[in-house]
Amino acid sequence: MDAIRLISLSPLLIVAATSVAVLLAIAIRRNHAVAFGLTLAGLAASFCSTFFTPPSQVTQLLLIDRYALFFMGLLTAASFSITLSAYGYLAAREGNKEEFYVLLLVATLGAMALAASGHFASLFLGIEILSVALYGLIAYLRERPLPLEAGIKYLVLAGSSSAFLAFGIALVYADLGALDFAKVAQLLAAQRSMNLELLLPGTVLILTGIGFKLALAPFHMWTPDVYEGAPTPVTAFVATVSKGGMFALLLRYFSQSGANRFPRLLLVLSIIAIASMLAGNLLALFSSNVKRILAYSSIAHMGYLLVALEASSRLGTNAVAFYLVAYFAMTLGAFGVVTVLSSAQRDADQLDDYRGLFWRRPVLALVFTAMLLSLAGIPLTAGFLAKFYIVAAGVASQAWLLILILVITSTIGLFYYLRVVTALYQQPVSDVQVPEPLPRRAPGLSLVLAVLTVLLVWFGVYPTPLLRMIQSAISSIL
Amino acid sequence: MLRLLWLVPAIPFASALTLATMRLPRKAVAWIATCSIAASSVISLLVSIQFLTNPPSTGACIQVLWKWFDVDGLRPEIALYLDPLSIIMMVVVAFVSFLIHLYATEFMRGDDGYGRFFAYMNLFVACMLTLVLANNLLLLYLGWEGVGLCSYLLIGFWYRDAENGRAGRKAFIVTRVGDTAMVIGLFLLFRQLGTLNIQELMRRAASEWHAGSVVATAAALLLLGGAVGKSAQLPLQTWLPDAMAGPTPVSALIHAATMVTAGVYLIARLHVLYALAPQAQFAVIVVGAATLLMGGLSALTQHDLKRVLAYSTISQVGYMFLALGVGAWPAAIFHFMTHAFFKALLFLGAGIVIESLNGEHDIFHMGGLRKPLPVAFWTFLVAGCSLAGLPLITAGAFSKGWILWGAYSAANGSVWLWASALAGVFLTSLYTFRMIFLVFFGEQRTQVAHRPGHAMHIPCIILAFLSIAGGYIKSPFAHFLSPVLSWSPGAMQGVSFSETVSEGITALIFLLGLYSAYIFFLRRRDYAAALASSSTGRVLHRFWFSDWAMDWLYDRLFVRPVVWAAKTGKDDAIDGFYTGVARLNELTWRGMSRTQSGRLRWYVAGIAAGSIVLIAVVMFL
Amino acid sequence: MILVWLLVVLLGGGVLAGLFARLHPLLSRSIALVAVIVDLVLALILAVCDFGAAHAVGSRWLEEVNWSWIPQSGIQFHLGLDGLSLLLVLLTLFLGMVAVLISWSDITTAVGFYHFHLLLILGGILGVLLSLDLFLFYFSWELMLVPMYFLISIWGRERRTYAAIQFFLFTQLSGLLMLIAILALYFAHHQATGIYTFEYQDLLGTQLSPHMAMWIMLGFFAAFAVKLPVFPFHTWLPDACAEASTATNLVLTSLMAATAAYAMVRFLLPLFPDAARAIAPVIIVLAIIGILYSAVLAFSQTDLMRLIAYASIGHLGFVLLGIFSGSPLALQGAVMTVLAHGVSIGALFLIAGALEKRLHSREIETMGGLWDTMPRLGGVALFFALAALGLPGLGDFIGEFLILIGTYQVHIAAAAVAACGVLAATFYALRFVQYAFQGSNLHSWRLPDLNLREATVLGALMIALLWLGLYPQPVFRTLAQTASHAQAFWR
Amino acid sequence: MTAVPMADGLILGAALFALGLAGLLLRRNLLFLLISIEIMLNGAGVAFVTAGSRWGRPDGQVMFLFILAAAAAEVAVGLALLLRFYHRRQTLDADSLNRMRG
């Protein structure tokens, strides 16, 4: 392995090294601030390195191309902001805090590996690294009942879905004899007589594994419970980094392997997309738990993304990438607000916690409003353009049914976002118990929220630079 | 001088605006209101004199004030058109208005809505003058709706009583039914002839349509709808009797002298069109003849002094329609003029009577007022005679005689029309003297509480003079109108008796009516009572009293269904659909959230089932 | 460039008004007022200056701005102003000024936030009226929703949340359908020419199969129909009007409807002339049903705001009729009705608001005999009720008359039935006046009459309406060029 | 030693997988759930090895190793969590994990 390849791996290596460094730091002396600082530094370095890293293929397993670097940058940036928001959150809670960062770094590493993976083996490994770290993260506050319950649920379900994935890969491998995406693509393109009885169920099983991670219906049922139970920064991580890495992989696999050659697979994807849009939006309608609402909404968002994915055109890929960026910004922002409002005893997940927030903390309420409206796809926010591109991709591929369902369900979805927004602006009722805000002001988190809001509006009004980046990134997989 | 024409409607407009926007003391209100109408009538007289002494070569003069709008071929102007017909209308309207305003300054003295009253009245005069002077049908329509509005406002002037408001709304809505027909008529004319300018329309109609063409008939009939509504003719006459809820000067001005004759003016103005549409003209005849008889019969049964006069107005306007229908155009306009004088006077007299009796309206509670109210009695008597057609002396006799003769001898006349008009004369005479005998003769039943002052007497005296003198200008009148509305008596063949014979017979019938009234309502009231209480009499009485039950019919046919629809539809049935959709979503949510049971093994089952179903899809679909 | 300033002043004013409210609410109000007035003056300058220029040059747009925005997708920041948009911009700013003025004492909570949203909506409306890029148009179209949602849901009445969400859902769904249509057009154009663009002028001549054109047209129509609103998509409006504050109602009915009507004239007819012609009979029937239905419902309402809302729906039915009748007369009448309706219905909402402020009730059953105690308000209410029932001499009449006479040229029966709608308007207008102001003062109300601010605002609206009714020629002159363009596409 | 026919190997793998899945669905004890997952993963492993032998490449076996490693890691974390859970609730009943729902 030559030096260039090693340098190419630097984003991954930096994150991995940081996790080791944090471990060592803990071994020397437990200090929350040190662990936090190391993590931030590592993630920042990794983020910066994505801009300077020369694209190259590192073994069959990892493809460090512009596409991968783009998503690695996105993932590290997201982890960075999650780290910032987690600091204050953890500081107010019991138990050792430092290992949290180790787990976070490892999970990020797994997601990054997914973004760069061009091979089923790295896919499987990435998922496992991500999952195992996530079990720990979700159940990190192990003295509390909800995180523990969520952790066990996630463990069992993710474990079984990994088994589905592994079995699926095995079937595909049995049929094609290749694990490398490029090879798979070649074989599929070669129109070699294929044993569809193995290939198609195998692909569906792979989709099951991926769909589980992405919380696509009908593999979505864990989502609200895990979102609710996990500590809020971890929820944000599950919603963004974990899904982002996974979707980056799916997009790459889908556009490289030429799986869209099979109308039946497209049909399956359509069914999944429709089911996700319907389930996500309908389940959230009258829920009174904000974290669960966001969970359901993420199901729907993944459904929207599939619509663009299915278009499988440059436009569709573009739309997916743009949507993911916007989705990251708004989801992180939304969970950031939840984090800010959470007390040491419990997370601010009840709708009642938000009633009249505008009259108590107007800026925070405005930020949350911006995030929610962006999730709903309203202009001046990135979410609007993101949805616009999704619809554009759908229209371009003339997937009228999908688009129609998207439109209808996103209107239904608007209802629950508005329920939350309405609660924010309700005139305060004195006898409602509101949780104490964090004891210490969280400057880091405020900064994150401010930056995210600015980004949200910036991408919503002038997305041209971002689009340019995305175009150069996706050109490497098309 | 002719250039001052625009001031004729403008001055009342301005004063209406002043009165509406400013709070002024009563004196100032009275002065402004009356003087503005006085100024307007003086200017109209000056303009007319100028017109008479120095007639324009085209026979009419047009004053364009400004271009209203110009859209795709529709270019109405705010322009005034002066020709003999509009001169007569203008002068009569302005002058009668002036007198009634003068009367009202005293009549309304105790009312707290003094300023408002005169603002409405001035606005009315302005609109009425606009109506008669309008150069195009759209401007005419503006005036037309404007007078309808003022009528509504003034009927409901005493707004505290909800009944008055109801009467006002009824008047507005019923006349608007006609107006809707009229406006559709305008659409038709514009579509076919491409303009709304009246003169241009008439020229094009005459050149492009042949007599009896369907379009011409349709247009004429639609416009007739408007005329029928405004002029309270069958079948839209029901609003007028209720309109008597307004103050008496209003009834005199709007519901007797001026506005209700707007329909007559409209048809006379568009007579070229009606000449092209014999069927429509026949409809005018039918409307006129039927209304004059029905109105007369209803007037015979009323107890309320003002309602008697209201039905009398309906009946008299029916005469005018009859004249229009048969083609005796100037006769209609002449009757309009004399009717304006005597009917206004009758109302003013009635106002004095009612006010002097503290608002008593029932003629059966009156009586013997001859002595306490001499001026009112004599002027009322003059006007009544004029209405009933006392021959040789009164103006009404001349105008009505002309119409009768026209009904027989004019182009569309027939002996049957003449006979029915003659029956009308009998009825008119009968109800008029019934009223006079009951009110002024016999024993006094109610004490006179109040005696009128000069401001109320002077208009009555002037109008009484005009109710007599107006008749003697018949031939100059006909001559003056002839360039616009020509009339050639005796042009018909087969006339078997002369105008003199007709007049003689009319006079006899008048006397018969007078005598019957004398018998039934002065000498032997028990005869009348016996007649009314006989079984047929009772039915007929009730039938006529209730205006031929048309109110009842309309209530069942139109009012109730609309109110019913409104009541049942209040909550917007369409909304139910959307509520249903929302409810469906909620139910779906309820069902689906059951799947989120929190149970681990159920979730695993979900994943497994999903996966299996999808495999089934790829394998077997 | 002045077009950009129009937007910048409004949006900047909105932000400033939002920020400075912390210092003093009055400051926020003043900033908002000044911003709107400055904009109004700018627009008037445009109206005065450009009028001659356009005739001299003969160009399609009086003013134009075309900047690159998102070149990757062929999206331009393209604004343009012609006679039609100029008129509606003036209406928007005039009523915007009225809205700020009537909120002066009505709004006491979160003043800055309120004015921010109010000005944001006005900015969105101007964006809709000025956009010549379909993406920008859609962007502005959607931009109007959020502030409107807030205006209803924060400063509304008891059931405001319900009304606000209902409003948002209706408009959002229909808006997304339009988005699909816009994109379908965009791709169809790309297929035909190989160019990705949202540019209005370029998309005008796009070749579409009749089938496709119909569907795309329907997508556009859905958005406009909900916003206008067209029967049977109207039910959100009465609910919203019943719950929103006075100024909000003004914007909601007068201005939102104006944008919908504008969009039909600007986009729907020229882009899909054949499809529009094909579906016109259906839409005309809807318009007429709407006119009659809303008249009956307005007649039955006891809540003043709902009554006016249904009245508004009726008038907008005429607008729809005028737009789709295919007659140039009716089309210009429709624009006229939009202007007059904006003023007259807006004024009626003001009156209802003034009544509510005094009586703390909008039920006309609690009223009666108010003329005794508030003669001026009564007179003004009468004036605008008469405008609503189409009294000649006032703006509404001109519009409705032109619509009907124009429609009559094409569809005789439609015009005749719609004329009955004018008659039906009489019922509710008079009922309103009767129940509120006439009759006896059963509840012995003793209330203050109009104050100076209210009287000034209402007086200005009255003058505007009289001007539109008696000398509308300037309006039609401004409109002439646009109208001839619209006709060219229609024929 | 002759190669195992691929179909047989895959069927064996599938059978293991199905067994594991059935266990997952039927057992209530969390410990058995973990074991069932192991069985499912091993089913996948068998399939990999079979497939690898079909193509005569080592990829299958490599994947199997990966799976083993992953399974071990999962079980390690899983057991830790189960311990915590048992400590708190004195039960390993999977159905008692239902505090969050709706």
Short mmCIF file of N, CA and C in Angstrom, two decimals, chain B residues 23 66-72 74 78 116 120 138 141-142 145-146 149 152-153 156 159-162 165-166 169 172-173 176-177 180 183-184 186-188 190-191 196 562-563 565-567 569-575 578-579, chain C residues 166 170 231-235 239 293 296-297 299-302 310 328-329 332 371-372 375-376 382 386 389-393 397-398 401-402 404-405 408-409 412 416 419 422-423 426-427 430 434 438-440 469-473 476:
data_model
loop_
_atom_site.label_atom_id
_atom_site.label_comp_id
_atom_site.label_asym_id
_atom_site.label_seq_id
_atom_site.Cartn_x
_atom_site.Cartn_y
_atom_site.Cartn_z
N ARG B 23 -72.16 67.30 9.92
CA ARG B 23 -73.24 67.49 10.88
C ARG B 23 -73.63 68.95 10.89
N TRP B 66 -67.33 63.02 -19.03
CA TRP B 66 -66.04 62.34 -19.16
C TRP B 66 -66.28 60.93 -19.67
N LYS B 67 -65.21 60.38 -20.17
CA LYS B 67 -65.31 59.01 -20.66
C LYS B 67 -65.32 58.08 -19.47
N TRP B 68 -66.31 57.25 -19.37
CA TRP B 68 -66.43 56.38 -18.20
C TRP B 68 -65.34 55.33 -18.27
N PHE B 69 -65.45 54.49 -19.28
CA PHE B 69 -64.34 53.58 -19.54
C PHE B 69 -64.42 53.14 -20.99
N ASP B 70 -63.37 52.52 -21.42
CA ASP B 70 -63.27 52.13 -22.82
C ASP B 70 -62.60 50.78 -22.86
N VAL B 71 -63.43 49.75 -22.92
CA VAL B 71 -62.88 48.40 -22.90
C VAL B 71 -63.41 47.63 -24.08
N ASP B 72 -62.51 47.34 -24.98
CA ASP B 72 -62.84 46.38 -26.03
C ASP B 72 -64.19 46.67 -26.69
N LEU B 74 -66.60 48.56 -25.73
CA LEU B 74 -67.63 49.10 -24.85
C LEU B 74 -67.12 50.43 -24.33
N ILE B 78 -69.88 59.22 -19.45
CA ILE B 78 -70.77 59.92 -18.52
C ILE B 78 -71.23 61.12 -19.31
N ARG B 116 -80.00 63.12 7.58
CA ARG B 116 -79.94 61.89 6.82
C ARG B 116 -81.08 61.84 5.80
N TYR B 120 -80.60 61.61 1.74
CA TYR B 120 -81.18 60.58 0.88
C TYR B 120 -82.04 61.20 -0.21
N LEU B 138 -76.07 52.44 -19.77
CA LEU B 138 -75.33 52.11 -18.56
C LEU B 138 -75.47 53.22 -17.53
N TYR B 141 -78.75 53.07 -16.20
CA TYR B 141 -78.84 51.99 -15.21
C TYR B 141 -78.27 52.46 -13.87
N LEU B 142 -77.23 53.28 -13.95
CA LEU B 142 -76.68 53.82 -12.71
C LEU B 142 -77.74 54.62 -11.97
N GLU B 145 -80.52 52.23 -10.65
CA GLU B 145 -80.20 51.55 -9.40
C GLU B 145 -80.10 52.55 -8.25
N GLY B 146 -79.61 53.74 -8.59
CA GLY B 146 -79.48 54.77 -7.56
C GLY B 146 -80.83 55.13 -6.97
N LEU B 149 -81.97 52.39 -4.79
CA LEU B 149 -81.29 52.45 -3.51
C LEU B 149 -81.93 53.47 -2.59
N TYR B 152 -85.11 52.33 -1.27
CA TYR B 152 -84.88 51.39 -0.16
C TYR B 152 -84.54 52.13 1.12
N LEU B 153 -83.62 53.09 0.97
CA LEU B 153 -83.16 53.80 2.17
C LEU B 153 -84.29 54.60 2.81
N GLY B 156 -87.07 52.49 4.46
CA GLY B 156 -86.62 52.04 5.78
C GLY B 156 -86.05 53.17 6.61
N TYR B 159 -85.66 53.39 10.83
CA TYR B 159 -85.07 52.05 10.85
C TYR B 159 -85.33 51.31 12.15
N ARG B 160 -85.76 52.04 13.18
CA ARG B 160 -85.90 51.35 14.47
C ARG B 160 -86.97 50.28 14.42
N ASP B 161 -87.97 50.52 13.54
CA ASP B 161 -89.00 49.51 13.38
C ASP B 161 -88.55 48.53 12.29
N ALA B 162 -88.37 47.29 12.70
CA ALA B 162 -87.85 46.30 11.75
C ALA B 162 -88.76 46.12 10.56
N GLY B 165 -87.75 48.30 7.73
CA GLY B 165 -86.59 47.75 7.05
C GLY B 165 -86.99 46.62 6.12
N ARG B 166 -87.93 45.81 6.60
CA ARG B 166 -88.38 44.69 5.79
C ARG B 166 -89.03 45.20 4.50
N ARG B 169 -86.36 46.45 2.17
CA ARG B 169 -85.63 45.36 1.50
C ARG B 169 -86.48 44.73 0.42
N PHE B 172 -86.49 46.85 -2.59
CA PHE B 172 -85.21 46.82 -3.30
C PHE B 172 -85.06 45.49 -4.05
N ILE B 173 -85.39 44.42 -3.35
CA ILE B 173 -85.16 43.12 -3.97
C ILE B 173 -86.13 42.88 -5.12
N ARG B 176 -85.14 44.81 -7.94
CA ARG B 176 -83.89 44.27 -8.51
C ARG B 176 -84.11 43.02 -9.34
N VAL B 177 -85.18 42.30 -9.02
CA VAL B 177 -85.51 41.16 -9.88
C VAL B 177 -85.74 41.66 -11.29
N THR B 180 -82.53 42.82 -12.90
CA THR B 180 -81.68 41.75 -13.42
C THR B 180 -82.08 41.43 -14.85
N VAL B 183 -80.78 44.19 -16.98
CA VAL B 183 -79.34 44.21 -17.25
C VAL B 183 -79.00 43.12 -18.27
N ILE B 184 -79.73 42.01 -18.20
CA ILE B 184 -79.51 41.00 -19.23
C ILE B 184 -79.93 41.56 -20.59
N LEU B 186 -79.56 44.59 -21.43
CA LEU B 186 -78.43 45.41 -21.88
C LEU B 186 -77.36 44.53 -22.52
N PHE B 187 -77.11 43.38 -21.90
CA PHE B 187 -76.10 42.48 -22.48
C PHE B 187 -76.51 42.10 -23.89
N LEU B 188 -77.78 41.79 -24.02
CA LEU B 188 -78.27 41.36 -25.32
C LEU B 188 -78.11 42.47 -26.35
N PHE B 190 -76.03 44.91 -26.30
CA PHE B 190 -74.63 45.15 -26.62
C PHE B 190 -74.10 44.05 -27.53
N ARG B 191 -74.50 42.84 -27.24
CA ARG B 191 -74.01 41.73 -28.06
C ARG B 191 -74.47 41.89 -29.50
N LEU B 196 -74.05 50.82 -26.25
CA LEU B 196 -75.11 51.03 -25.26
C LEU B 196 -75.62 52.47 -25.32
N VAL B 562 -85.82 29.82 -0.47
CA VAL B 562 -84.48 30.40 -0.29
C VAL B 562 -84.09 30.36 1.18
N VAL B 563 -85.02 30.76 2.03
CA VAL B 563 -84.70 30.77 3.46
C VAL B 563 -84.43 29.35 3.95
N ALA B 565 -83.31 26.87 2.14
CA ALA B 565 -82.00 26.44 1.63
C ALA B 565 -80.90 27.06 2.48
N ALA B 566 -81.09 28.31 2.82
CA ALA B 566 -80.06 28.98 3.60
C ALA B 566 -79.93 28.33 4.98
N LYS B 567 -81.08 28.04 5.58
CA LYS B 567 -81.03 27.45 6.92
C LYS B 567 -80.37 26.09 6.91
N GLY B 569 -78.42 24.89 4.66
CA GLY B 569 -77.05 24.87 4.13
C GLY B 569 -76.07 25.62 4.99
N LYS B 570 -76.51 26.12 6.11
CA LYS B 570 -75.70 27.06 6.87
C LYS B 570 -74.29 26.54 7.15
N ASP B 571 -74.21 25.27 7.47
CA ASP B 571 -72.90 24.77 7.88
C ASP B 571 -72.06 24.25 6.74
N ASP B 572 -72.47 24.56 5.54
CA ASP B 572 -71.66 24.27 4.37
C ASP B 572 -71.39 22.77 4.20
N ALA B 573 -72.29 22.12 3.49
CA ALA B 573 -72.20 20.68 3.32
C ALA B 573 -70.86 20.25 2.75
N ILE B 574 -70.26 21.10 1.93
CA ILE B 574 -68.99 20.74 1.31
C ILE B 574 -67.94 20.50 2.40
N ASP B 575 -68.05 21.29 3.45
CA ASP B 575 -67.09 21.16 4.53
C ASP B 575 -67.14 19.76 5.13
N TYR B 578 -64.59 17.44 3.71
CA TYR B 578 -63.22 17.61 4.19
C TYR B 578 -63.08 17.13 5.64
N THR B 579 -64.13 17.38 6.40
CA THR B 579 -64.10 16.88 7.77
C THR B 579 -64.00 15.36 7.77
N GLN C 166 -55.95 24.23 8.87
CA GLN C 166 -56.77 23.91 7.71
C GLN C 166 -56.32 24.72 6.50
N PHE C 170 -54.75 22.97 3.05
CA PHE C 170 -55.38 23.16 1.74
C PHE C 170 -54.39 23.77 0.75
N PHE C 231 -65.35 27.26 -5.60
CA PHE C 231 -66.20 26.17 -5.16
C PHE C 231 -65.74 24.91 -5.87
N PRO C 232 -65.60 23.77 -5.28
CA PRO C 232 -65.87 23.39 -3.89
C PRO C 232 -64.61 23.33 -3.01
N PHE C 233 -63.63 24.16 -3.32
CA PHE C 233 -62.41 24.15 -2.50
C PHE C 233 -62.37 25.36 -1.58
N HIS C 234 -63.52 25.87 -1.26
CA HIS C 234 -63.58 27.15 -0.60
C HIS C 234 -63.69 27.05 0.92
N THR C 235 -63.88 25.84 1.44
CA THR C 235 -64.36 25.78 2.83
C THR C 235 -63.35 26.29 3.84
N ASP C 239 -63.77 29.48 7.50
CA ASP C 239 -63.19 29.10 8.79
C ASP C 239 -62.04 30.01 9.16
N TYR C 293 -74.15 29.51 -4.65
CA TYR C 293 -74.01 28.79 -3.38
C TYR C 293 -73.53 29.73 -2.29
N VAL C 296 -76.20 32.08 -1.07
CA VAL C 296 -77.16 31.46 -0.14
C VAL C 296 -76.51 31.29 1.23
N LEU C 297 -75.27 30.83 1.22
CA LEU C 297 -74.62 30.61 2.52
C LEU C 297 -74.33 31.92 3.24
N PHE C 299 -76.11 34.42 3.08
CA PHE C 299 -77.40 34.84 3.60
C PHE C 299 -77.70 34.15 4.93
N SER C 300 -77.20 32.93 5.09
CA SER C 300 -77.59 32.17 6.28
C SER C 300 -76.63 32.37 7.45
N GLN C 301 -75.50 33.01 7.22
CA GLN C 301 -74.52 33.09 8.31
C GLN C 301 -74.95 34.10 9.37
N THR C 302 -74.60 33.80 10.59
CA THR C 302 -74.85 34.77 11.64
C THR C 302 -73.55 35.38 12.14
N TYR C 310 -68.13 34.47 2.80
CA TYR C 310 -68.92 33.89 1.71
C TYR C 310 -69.21 34.93 0.64
N PRO C 328 -62.49 39.10 -23.86
CA PRO C 328 -61.57 40.13 -23.35
C PRO C 328 -62.26 41.10 -22.41
N LEU C 329 -63.51 41.42 -22.72
CA LEU C 329 -64.26 42.30 -21.83
C LEU C 329 -64.32 41.70 -20.43
N GLN C 332 -60.99 41.69 -18.49
CA GLN C 332 -60.64 42.96 -17.85
C GLN C 332 -61.59 43.26 -16.71
N TRP C 371 -77.28 51.86 14.47
CA TRP C 371 -77.23 53.16 13.83
C TRP C 371 -77.43 54.26 14.87
N ASP C 372 -78.24 53.97 15.86
CA ASP C 372 -78.50 54.93 16.91
C ASP C 372 -77.22 55.46 17.52
N PRO C 375 -73.74 56.18 13.97
CA PRO C 375 -74.26 56.47 12.64
C PRO C 375 -73.19 56.45 11.55
N ARG C 376 -71.99 56.90 11.90
CA ARG C 376 -70.97 56.94 10.85
C ARG C 376 -70.58 55.55 10.40
N LEU C 382 -73.11 50.62 5.24
CA LEU C 382 -74.10 50.63 4.17
C LEU C 382 -73.42 50.81 2.82
N LEU C 386 -73.47 48.08 -0.13
CA LEU C 386 -74.00 48.39 -1.46
C LEU C 386 -72.98 48.07 -2.53
N LEU C 389 -73.18 44.47 -3.19
CA LEU C 389 -74.31 44.00 -3.99
C LEU C 389 -74.29 44.58 -5.39
N GLY C 390 -73.21 45.27 -5.73
CA GLY C 390 -73.03 45.68 -7.11
C GLY C 390 -73.80 46.91 -7.50
N LEU C 391 -73.75 47.91 -6.67
CA LEU C 391 -74.45 49.15 -7.01
C LEU C 391 -73.64 49.91 -8.05
N PRO C 392 -74.28 50.34 -9.12
CA PRO C 392 -73.53 51.09 -10.13
C PRO C 392 -72.94 52.35 -9.53
N GLY C 393 -71.80 52.71 -10.05
CA GLY C 393 -71.12 53.88 -9.51
C GLY C 393 -70.01 53.49 -8.56
N PHE C 397 -69.36 47.13 -9.33
CA PHE C 397 -70.32 47.07 -10.42
C PHE C 397 -69.61 47.02 -11.76
N ILE C 398 -68.63 47.90 -11.92
CA ILE C 398 -67.94 47.95 -13.20
C ILE C 398 -67.37 46.57 -13.53
N PHE C 401 -70.18 44.00 -14.11
CA PHE C 401 -70.90 44.28 -15.35
C PHE C 401 -70.08 43.84 -16.55
N LEU C 402 -68.80 44.19 -16.51
CA LEU C 402 -67.95 43.80 -17.64
C LEU C 402 -67.85 42.29 -17.75
N LEU C 404 -70.04 40.10 -16.81
CA LEU C 404 -71.29 39.53 -17.29
C LEU C 404 -71.53 39.87 -18.75
N ILE C 405 -71.26 41.11 -19.10
CA ILE C 405 -71.53 41.48 -20.50
C ILE C 405 -70.56 40.75 -21.41
N TYR C 408 -71.63 37.17 -21.61
CA TYR C 408 -72.84 37.06 -22.43
C TYR C 408 -72.50 36.94 -23.91
N GLN C 409 -71.40 37.56 -24.29
CA GLN C 409 -71.00 37.44 -25.70
C GLN C 409 -70.71 35.99 -26.06
N ILE C 412 -74.43 32.70 -23.21
CA ILE C 412 -75.59 33.51 -22.82
C ILE C 412 -76.17 33.01 -21.50
N ALA C 416 -76.62 34.86 -17.85
CA ALA C 416 -77.94 35.11 -17.28
C ALA C 416 -78.03 34.56 -15.87
N ALA C 419 -76.01 36.58 -13.51
CA ALA C 419 -76.65 37.86 -13.19
C ALA C 419 -77.59 37.68 -12.01
N VAL C 422 -75.85 38.25 -8.86
CA VAL C 422 -75.77 39.64 -8.40
C VAL C 422 -77.02 39.95 -7.58
N LEU C 423 -78.14 39.46 -8.10
CA LEU C 423 -79.40 39.67 -7.37
C LEU C 423 -79.31 39.03 -5.98
N THR C 426 -77.82 40.80 -3.16
CA THR C 426 -78.66 41.78 -2.48
C THR C 426 -79.16 41.24 -1.15
N PHE C 427 -79.51 39.96 -1.16
CA PHE C 427 -80.12 39.37 0.04
C PHE C 427 -79.20 39.54 1.24
N LEU C 430 -78.11 43.29 2.27
CA LEU C 430 -79.13 44.05 2.99
C LEU C 430 -79.39 43.44 4.36
N GLN C 434 -79.31 45.40 7.77
CA GLN C 434 -80.51 45.38 8.59
C GLN C 434 -80.22 44.89 10.01
N GLN C 438 -79.86 48.40 11.69
CA GLN C 438 -81.23 48.86 11.74
C GLN C 438 -82.00 48.07 12.79
N GLY C 439 -83.29 48.27 12.79
CA GLY C 439 -84.07 47.66 13.85
C GLY C 439 -83.88 48.47 15.12
N SER C 440 -84.42 47.92 16.20
CA SER C 440 -84.31 48.69 17.42
C SER C 440 -83.09 48.23 18.20
N GLY C 469 -65.35 53.16 -9.53
CA GLY C 469 -66.68 53.03 -10.10
C GLY C 469 -67.01 54.11 -11.10
N LEU C 470 -66.46 55.29 -10.88
CA LEU C 470 -66.86 56.41 -11.72
C LEU C 470 -65.83 56.77 -12.78
N TYR C 471 -64.59 56.49 -12.50
CA TYR C 471 -63.59 56.81 -13.51
C TYR C 471 -62.54 55.71 -13.57
N PRO C 472 -62.95 54.54 -14.00
CA PRO C 472 -62.00 53.42 -14.02
C PRO C 472 -61.09 53.42 -15.23
N GLN C 473 -61.23 54.40 -16.08
CA GLN C 473 -60.46 54.35 -17.32
C GLN C 473 -58.96 54.20 -17.10
N PHE C 476 -58.14 50.62 -16.84
CA PHE C 476 -58.21 49.86 -18.09
C PHE C 476 -57.11 50.26 -19.05
#
